Amino acid sequence: MELTAEKTKTDLHSKYVSNPVLAEKELTKEKIREIIARRAAKEFKEGDVVTLGIGLPTAVADYVPHEKHVIFQSENGLLGVGKSQNSETPDTRIINAGGGFVEAKYGACFYDSQMAFTMMRGGHIDATVLGALQVDEEGSLASWMIPGKMVPGMGGSMDLVVGAKKVIVAMEHMSKGAIKIVKKCSLPLTAYKEVDLIITERCVFEFKNNQMILIEINPMFSVDDIKKSVDANFIVSKNLKYIQV
């Protein structure tokens, strides 16, 4: 269903309660994670090779339909990452880059970091889903450090944002009330103008022709709500839709 930018929060919610994922009136931490992961999982095409970053992005693998063939790669050396292991006695030998226990799909292979980063840097990854501390209106990404706090390093994010064909940021819309979508990143950058899509629990932004475009919105929020919760210039798509989960 297409929306107009003038639709109110009440109109949106009353007309979209048929979707159980979005029908709840309050967003718990678990529901926020589910909405973002479900929406990100819809971005992949049949046969895509996808690398998921640590944190929230690792949940995306749990929401890809069984009938869709998507190959997940993990930078710690696993091609063929499956869903999370929910068993009380998981196989602790198989983990993703974030240390979570995952399944290895039939035909999966294991390899060293050199091979993993060769894949990431060599243009063999169709899409990557990463978390972020900040994203700005130019599509620049800050994801690895907050000055004054100890960090282990940038990790594989800098390789993925320049090596993957599509860069998707999947993150909570705000952090403890702090705005994360900004006019200009104030934190050290991971990459400059490399983000293609931002997915949050409230909306989806697309970067196209040097513009940040609001293309989808959660029916719990209005366009005005989105404007108040970002510190960036954006335009509203003429074909604004409900967030697809």
mmCIF file of C-alpha atoms in Angstrom:
data_model
loop_
_atom_site.group_PDB
_atom_site.id
_atom_site.type_symbol
_atom_site.label_atom_id
_atom_site.label_comp_id
_atom_site.label_asym_id
_atom_site.label_seq_id
_atom_site.Cartn_x
_atom_site.Cartn_y
_atom_site.Cartn_z
ATOM 1 C CA MET A 1 0.000 0.000 0.000
ATOM 2 C CA GLU A 2 1.307 3.416 -0.963
ATOM 3 C CA LEU A 3 1.054 6.284 1.504
ATOM 4 C CA THR A 4 1.101 10.022 1.286
ATOM 5 C CA ALA A 5 3.425 12.050 3.462
ATOM 6 C CA GLU A 6 0.378 13.645 5.134
ATOM 7 C CA LYS A 7 -0.899 10.396 6.643
ATOM 8 C CA THR A 8 -1.114 10.588 10.426
ATOM 9 C CA LYS A 9 0.174 8.082 12.932
ATOM 10 C CA THR A 10 -3.419 7.104 13.860
ATOM 11 C CA ASP A 11 -4.418 6.495 10.240
ATOM 12 C CA LEU A 12 -1.341 4.408 9.610
ATOM 13 C CA HIS A 13 -1.731 2.211 12.656
ATOM 14 C CA SER A 14 -5.471 1.616 12.252
ATOM 15 C CA LYS A 15 -5.009 0.451 8.669
ATOM 16 C CA TYR A 16 -2.061 -1.852 9.297
ATOM 17 C CA VAL A 17 -2.996 -3.895 12.347
ATOM 18 C CA SER A 18 -3.391 -6.969 10.117
ATOM 19 C CA ASN A 19 0.381 -7.464 10.306
ATOM 20 C CA PRO A 20 1.061 -9.048 13.720
ATOM 21 C CA VAL A 21 4.706 -7.976 13.693
ATOM 22 C CA LEU A 22 3.711 -4.302 13.557
ATOM 23 C CA ALA A 23 0.326 -4.362 15.278
ATOM 24 C CA GLU A 24 1.633 -4.003 18.840
ATOM 25 C CA LYS A 25 1.355 -0.557 20.402
ATOM 26 C CA GLU A 26 4.700 -0.747 22.203
ATOM 27 C CA LEU A 27 8.095 -1.754 20.891
ATOM 28 C CA THR A 28 10.083 -4.017 23.178
ATOM 29 C CA LYS A 29 13.798 -4.610 22.626
ATOM 30 C CA GLU A 30 12.979 -8.017 21.155
ATOM 31 C CA LYS A 31 10.320 -6.614 18.826
ATOM 32 C CA ILE A 32 12.655 -3.852 17.606
ATOM 33 C CA ARG A 33 15.285 -6.453 16.779
ATOM 34 C CA GLU A 34 12.720 -8.621 14.984
ATOM 35 C CA ILE A 35 11.326 -5.791 12.842
ATOM 36 C CA ILE A 36 14.790 -4.693 11.718
ATOM 37 C CA ALA A 37 16.020 -8.224 11.017
ATOM 38 C CA ARG A 38 12.853 -9.224 9.145
ATOM 39 C CA ARG A 39 13.024 -6.148 6.939
ATOM 40 C CA ALA A 40 16.719 -6.603 6.179
ATOM 41 C CA ALA A 41 16.114 -10.228 5.196
ATOM 42 C CA LYS A 42 13.842 -9.044 2.371
ATOM 43 C CA GLU A 43 16.704 -7.250 0.621
ATOM 44 C CA PHE A 44 18.386 -10.374 -0.701
ATOM 45 C CA LYS A 45 17.944 -11.972 -4.095
ATOM 46 C CA GLU A 46 18.109 -15.653 -4.959
ATOM 47 C CA GLY A 47 21.725 -16.815 -4.878
ATOM 48 C CA ASP A 48 23.125 -13.748 -3.105
ATOM 49 C CA VAL A 49 26.271 -14.109 -1.014
ATOM 50 C CA VAL A 50 25.791 -11.986 2.110
ATOM 51 C CA THR A 51 28.042 -11.091 5.047
ATOM 52 C CA LEU A 52 26.404 -10.136 8.337
ATOM 53 C CA GLY A 53 28.123 -7.884 10.852
ATOM 54 C CA ILE A 54 28.204 -8.571 14.581
ATOM 55 C CA GLY A 55 25.347 -7.673 16.902
ATOM 56 C CA LEU A 56 21.835 -7.166 15.572
ATOM 57 C CA PRO A 57 22.705 -8.029 11.921
ATOM 58 C CA THR A 58 23.457 -11.650 12.876
ATOM 59 C CA ALA A 59 19.716 -12.132 13.527
ATOM 60 C CA VAL A 60 18.924 -11.509 9.849
ATOM 61 C CA ALA A 61 19.817 -15.097 8.900
ATOM 62 C CA ASP A 62 16.927 -16.341 11.053
ATOM 63 C CA TYR A 63 14.323 -14.585 8.892
ATOM 64 C CA VAL A 64 15.274 -15.552 5.344
ATOM 65 C CA PRO A 65 12.568 -17.894 3.968
ATOM 66 C CA HIS A 66 13.673 -21.506 3.737
ATOM 67 C CA GLU A 67 12.818 -21.634 0.041
ATOM 68 C CA LYS A 68 15.096 -18.691 -0.821
ATOM 69 C CA HIS A 69 18.703 -19.689 -1.470
ATOM 70 C CA VAL A 70 20.918 -17.073 0.196
ATOM 71 C CA ILE A 71 24.510 -17.910 1.127
ATOM 72 C CA PHE A 72 25.699 -16.259 4.331
ATOM 73 C CA GLN A 73 29.413 -15.723 4.845
ATOM 74 C CA SER A 74 30.999 -15.009 8.210
ATOM 75 C CA GLU A 75 34.310 -13.176 8.424
ATOM 76 C CA ASN A 76 35.631 -15.659 10.974
ATOM 77 C CA GLY A 77 35.751 -18.250 8.179
ATOM 78 C CA LEU A 78 32.414 -19.908 7.423
ATOM 79 C CA LEU A 79 30.558 -19.925 4.109
ATOM 80 C CA GLY A 80 27.082 -21.366 4.542
ATOM 81 C CA VAL A 81 25.986 -19.882 7.872
ATOM 82 C CA GLY A 82 22.581 -21.188 8.925
ATOM 83 C CA LYS A 83 20.089 -20.114 11.554
ATOM 84 C CA SER A 84 20.907 -19.647 15.226
ATOM 85 C CA GLN A 85 21.267 -22.812 17.301
ATOM 86 C CA ASN A 86 18.477 -22.777 19.873
ATOM 87 C CA SER A 87 19.357 -26.093 21.459
ATOM 88 C CA GLU A 88 20.257 -26.272 25.144
ATOM 89 C CA THR A 89 23.358 -28.193 24.048
ATOM 90 C CA PRO A 90 24.536 -26.353 20.910
ATOM 91 C CA ASP A 91 27.493 -27.432 18.816
ATOM 92 C CA THR A 92 29.991 -24.969 20.269
ATOM 93 C CA ARG A 93 32.442 -25.544 17.416
ATOM 94 C CA ILE A 94 30.320 -23.506 14.997
ATOM 95 C CA ILE A 95 30.001 -19.778 15.674
ATOM 96 C CA ASN A 96 29.436 -16.609 13.673
ATOM 97 C CA ALA A 97 31.635 -13.507 13.769
ATOM 98 C CA GLY A 98 29.838 -12.299 16.882
ATOM 99 C CA GLY A 99 30.471 -15.526 18.788
ATOM 100 C CA GLY A 100 26.878 -16.774 18.546
ATOM 101 C CA PHE A 101 26.246 -20.475 17.986
ATOM 102 C CA VAL A 102 24.891 -21.082 14.479
ATOM 103 C CA GLU A 103 24.115 -23.967 12.178
ATOM 104 C CA ALA A 104 26.285 -24.798 9.191
ATOM 105 C CA LYS A 105 24.160 -25.460 6.116
ATOM 106 C CA TYR A 106 24.625 -28.561 4.001
ATOM 107 C CA GLY A 107 27.654 -27.953 1.791
ATOM 108 C CA ALA A 108 29.136 -25.273 4.069
ATOM 109 C CA CYS A 109 32.882 -24.796 4.140
ATOM 110 C CA PHE A 110 35.371 -23.488 6.670
ATOM 111 C CA TYR A 111 38.514 -21.515 5.864
ATOM 112 C CA ASP A 112 41.066 -19.115 7.333
ATOM 113 C CA SER A 113 40.845 -15.335 7.715
ATOM 114 C CA GLN A 114 42.979 -14.751 4.643
ATOM 115 C CA MET A 115 40.373 -16.437 2.446
ATOM 116 C CA ALA A 116 37.498 -14.679 4.259
ATOM 117 C CA PHE A 117 38.964 -11.235 3.667
ATOM 118 C CA THR A 118 39.913 -12.081 0.088
ATOM 119 C CA MET A 119 36.226 -12.747 -0.540
ATOM 120 C CA MET A 120 35.203 -9.523 1.178
ATOM 121 C CA ARG A 121 37.776 -7.296 -0.512
ATOM 122 C CA GLY A 122 37.588 -8.961 -3.909
ATOM 123 C CA GLY A 123 34.025 -8.004 -4.815
ATOM 124 C CA HIS A 124 32.558 -11.460 -4.174
ATOM 125 C CA ILE A 125 29.980 -10.310 -1.588
ATOM 126 C CA ASP A 126 26.615 -9.210 -3.000
ATOM 127 C CA ALA A 127 25.431 -7.475 0.160
ATOM 128 C CA THR A 128 26.507 -6.800 3.708
ATOM 129 C CA VAL A 129 24.379 -5.903 6.727
ATOM 130 C CA LEU A 130 26.169 -3.882 9.396
ATOM 131 C CA GLY A 131 25.336 -2.084 12.606
ATOM 132 C CA ALA A 132 26.277 1.549 13.154
ATOM 133 C CA LEU A 133 26.840 4.221 15.764
ATOM 134 C CA GLN A 134 26.014 6.978 13.264
ATOM 135 C CA VAL A 135 25.027 7.339 9.616
ATOM 136 C CA ASP A 136 24.858 10.746 7.972
ATOM 137 C CA GLU A 137 22.809 12.221 5.138
ATOM 138 C CA GLU A 138 25.663 11.628 2.691
ATOM 139 C CA GLY A 139 25.680 7.896 3.366
ATOM 140 C CA SER A 140 28.849 7.933 5.452
ATOM 141 C CA LEU A 141 29.129 5.415 8.263
ATOM 142 C CA ALA A 142 30.681 5.477 11.747
ATOM 143 C CA SER A 143 30.590 2.075 13.373
ATOM 144 C CA TRP A 144 33.741 1.260 15.251
ATOM 145 C CA MET A 145 34.670 3.620 18.069
ATOM 146 C CA ILE A 146 33.571 6.287 20.501
ATOM 147 C CA PRO A 147 36.519 8.522 21.484
ATOM 148 C CA GLY A 148 37.626 7.869 25.045
ATOM 149 C CA LYS A 149 36.379 4.286 25.108
ATOM 150 C CA MET A 150 38.622 1.284 24.616
ATOM 151 C CA VAL A 151 37.945 -0.549 21.359
ATOM 152 C CA PRO A 152 39.626 -3.594 19.780
ATOM 153 C CA GLY A 153 39.785 -1.998 16.328
ATOM 154 C CA MET A 154 37.688 -1.475 13.228
ATOM 155 C CA GLY A 155 37.432 -5.157 12.353
ATOM 156 C CA GLY A 156 36.105 -6.264 8.980
ATOM 157 C CA SER A 157 33.592 -3.456 8.530
ATOM 158 C CA MET A 158 35.984 -1.264 6.565
ATOM 159 C CA ASP A 159 36.619 -4.123 4.132
ATOM 160 C CA LEU A 160 32.935 -4.908 3.732
ATOM 161 C CA VAL A 161 31.738 -1.374 3.058
ATOM 162 C CA VAL A 162 34.109 -0.992 0.122
ATOM 163 C CA GLY A 163 34.048 -4.608 -1.083
ATOM 164 C CA ALA A 164 30.345 -5.491 -0.944
ATOM 165 C CA LYS A 165 28.095 -4.534 -3.833
ATOM 166 C CA LYS A 166 25.353 -3.314 -1.476
ATOM 167 C CA VAL A 167 25.790 -1.878 2.018
ATOM 168 C CA ILE A 168 22.807 -2.106 4.370
ATOM 169 C CA VAL A 169 22.893 -0.553 7.833
ATOM 170 C CA ALA A 170 20.533 -2.285 10.264
ATOM 171 C CA MET A 171 20.344 -0.480 13.590
ATOM 172 C CA GLU A 172 18.018 0.840 16.266
ATOM 173 C CA HIS A 173 16.681 4.247 15.283
ATOM 174 C CA MET A 174 18.057 5.968 18.387
ATOM 175 C CA SER A 175 20.442 5.048 21.200
ATOM 176 C CA LYS A 176 19.148 5.894 24.683
ATOM 177 C CA GLY A 177 17.475 8.972 23.229
ATOM 178 C CA ALA A 178 20.521 10.020 21.202
ATOM 179 C CA ILE A 179 20.057 10.645 17.482
ATOM 180 C CA LYS A 180 22.010 8.267 15.227
ATOM 181 C CA ILE A 181 20.977 9.506 11.764
ATOM 182 C CA VAL A 182 22.748 12.839 11.499
ATOM 183 C CA LYS A 183 23.694 15.601 9.104
ATOM 184 C CA LYS A 184 27.408 14.824 9.445
ATOM 185 C CA CYS A 185 29.014 12.016 11.435
ATOM 186 C CA SER A 186 30.858 13.324 14.487
ATOM 187 C CA LEU A 187 32.469 9.966 15.278
ATOM 188 C CA PRO A 188 35.458 8.516 13.381
ATOM 189 C CA LEU A 189 34.307 7.189 10.014
ATOM 190 C CA THR A 190 34.319 3.597 8.877
ATOM 191 C CA ALA A 191 33.558 4.640 5.298
ATOM 192 C CA TYR A 192 32.649 7.741 3.312
ATOM 193 C CA LYS A 193 29.456 7.761 1.203
ATOM 194 C CA GLU A 194 29.172 3.969 0.991
ATOM 195 C CA VAL A 195 25.776 3.223 2.601
ATOM 196 C CA ASP A 196 22.936 2.204 0.272
ATOM 197 C CA LEU A 197 20.138 1.581 2.772
ATOM 198 C CA ILE A 198 19.337 2.305 6.440
ATOM 199 C CA ILE A 199 16.832 0.023 8.151
ATOM 200 C CA THR A 200 15.522 0.874 11.620
ATOM 201 C CA GLU A 201 12.419 -0.174 13.523
ATOM 202 C CA ARG A 202 10.787 3.118 12.531
ATOM 203 C CA CYS A 203 11.613 3.521 8.856
ATOM 204 C CA VAL A 204 13.783 2.728 5.861
ATOM 205 C CA PHE A 205 15.998 5.284 4.096
ATOM 206 C CA GLU A 206 17.523 4.763 0.664
ATOM 207 C CA PHE A 207 20.505 6.672 -0.709
ATOM 208 C CA LYS A 208 20.056 7.494 -4.369
ATOM 209 C CA ASN A 209 21.390 10.262 -6.615
ATOM 210 C CA ASN A 210 23.152 11.904 -3.639
ATOM 211 C CA GLN A 211 19.901 12.143 -1.676
ATOM 212 C CA MET A 212 18.600 10.402 1.422
ATOM 213 C CA ILE A 213 15.060 9.261 0.697
ATOM 214 C CA LEU A 214 12.435 8.014 3.157
ATOM 215 C CA ILE A 215 10.893 5.036 1.336
ATOM 216 C CA GLU A 216 9.137 3.062 4.107
ATOM 217 C CA ILE A 217 7.657 3.872 7.486
ATOM 218 C CA ASN A 218 6.404 1.881 10.466
ATOM 219 C CA PRO A 219 2.661 2.593 10.951
ATOM 220 C CA MET A 220 3.321 3.368 14.621
ATOM 221 C CA PHE A 221 5.078 6.570 13.515
ATOM 222 C CA SER A 222 4.285 9.544 11.293
ATOM 223 C CA VAL A 223 6.569 11.367 8.893
ATOM 224 C CA ASP A 224 6.736 14.192 11.438
ATOM 225 C CA ASP A 225 7.907 11.691 14.062
ATOM 226 C CA ILE A 226 10.723 10.650 11.754
ATOM 227 C CA LYS A 227 11.719 14.257 11.091
ATOM 228 C CA LYS A 228 11.951 14.903 14.829
ATOM 229 C CA SER A 229 14.055 11.797 15.459
ATOM 230 C CA VAL A 230 16.789 12.453 12.886
ATOM 231 C CA ASP A 231 19.187 15.355 12.480
ATOM 232 C CA ALA A 232 19.561 15.077 8.722
ATOM 233 C CA ASN A 233 17.999 16.408 5.568
ATOM 234 C CA PHE A 234 15.921 13.895 3.631
ATOM 235 C CA ILE A 235 13.128 13.796 1.111
ATOM 236 C CA VAL A 236 9.955 11.732 1.344
ATOM 237 C CA SER A 237 9.390 9.325 -1.518
ATOM 238 C CA LYS A 238 6.289 9.936 -3.611
ATOM 239 C CA ASN A 239 5.709 6.194 -3.248
ATOM 240 C CA LEU A 240 6.162 6.033 0.531
ATOM 241 C CA LYS A 241 5.071 2.602 1.772
ATOM 242 C CA TYR A 242 4.565 0.756 5.029
ATOM 243 C CA ILE A 243 7.709 -0.981 6.221
ATOM 244 C CA GLN A 244 7.848 -4.417 4.612
ATOM 245 C CA VAL A 245 8.185 -7.140 7.243
#
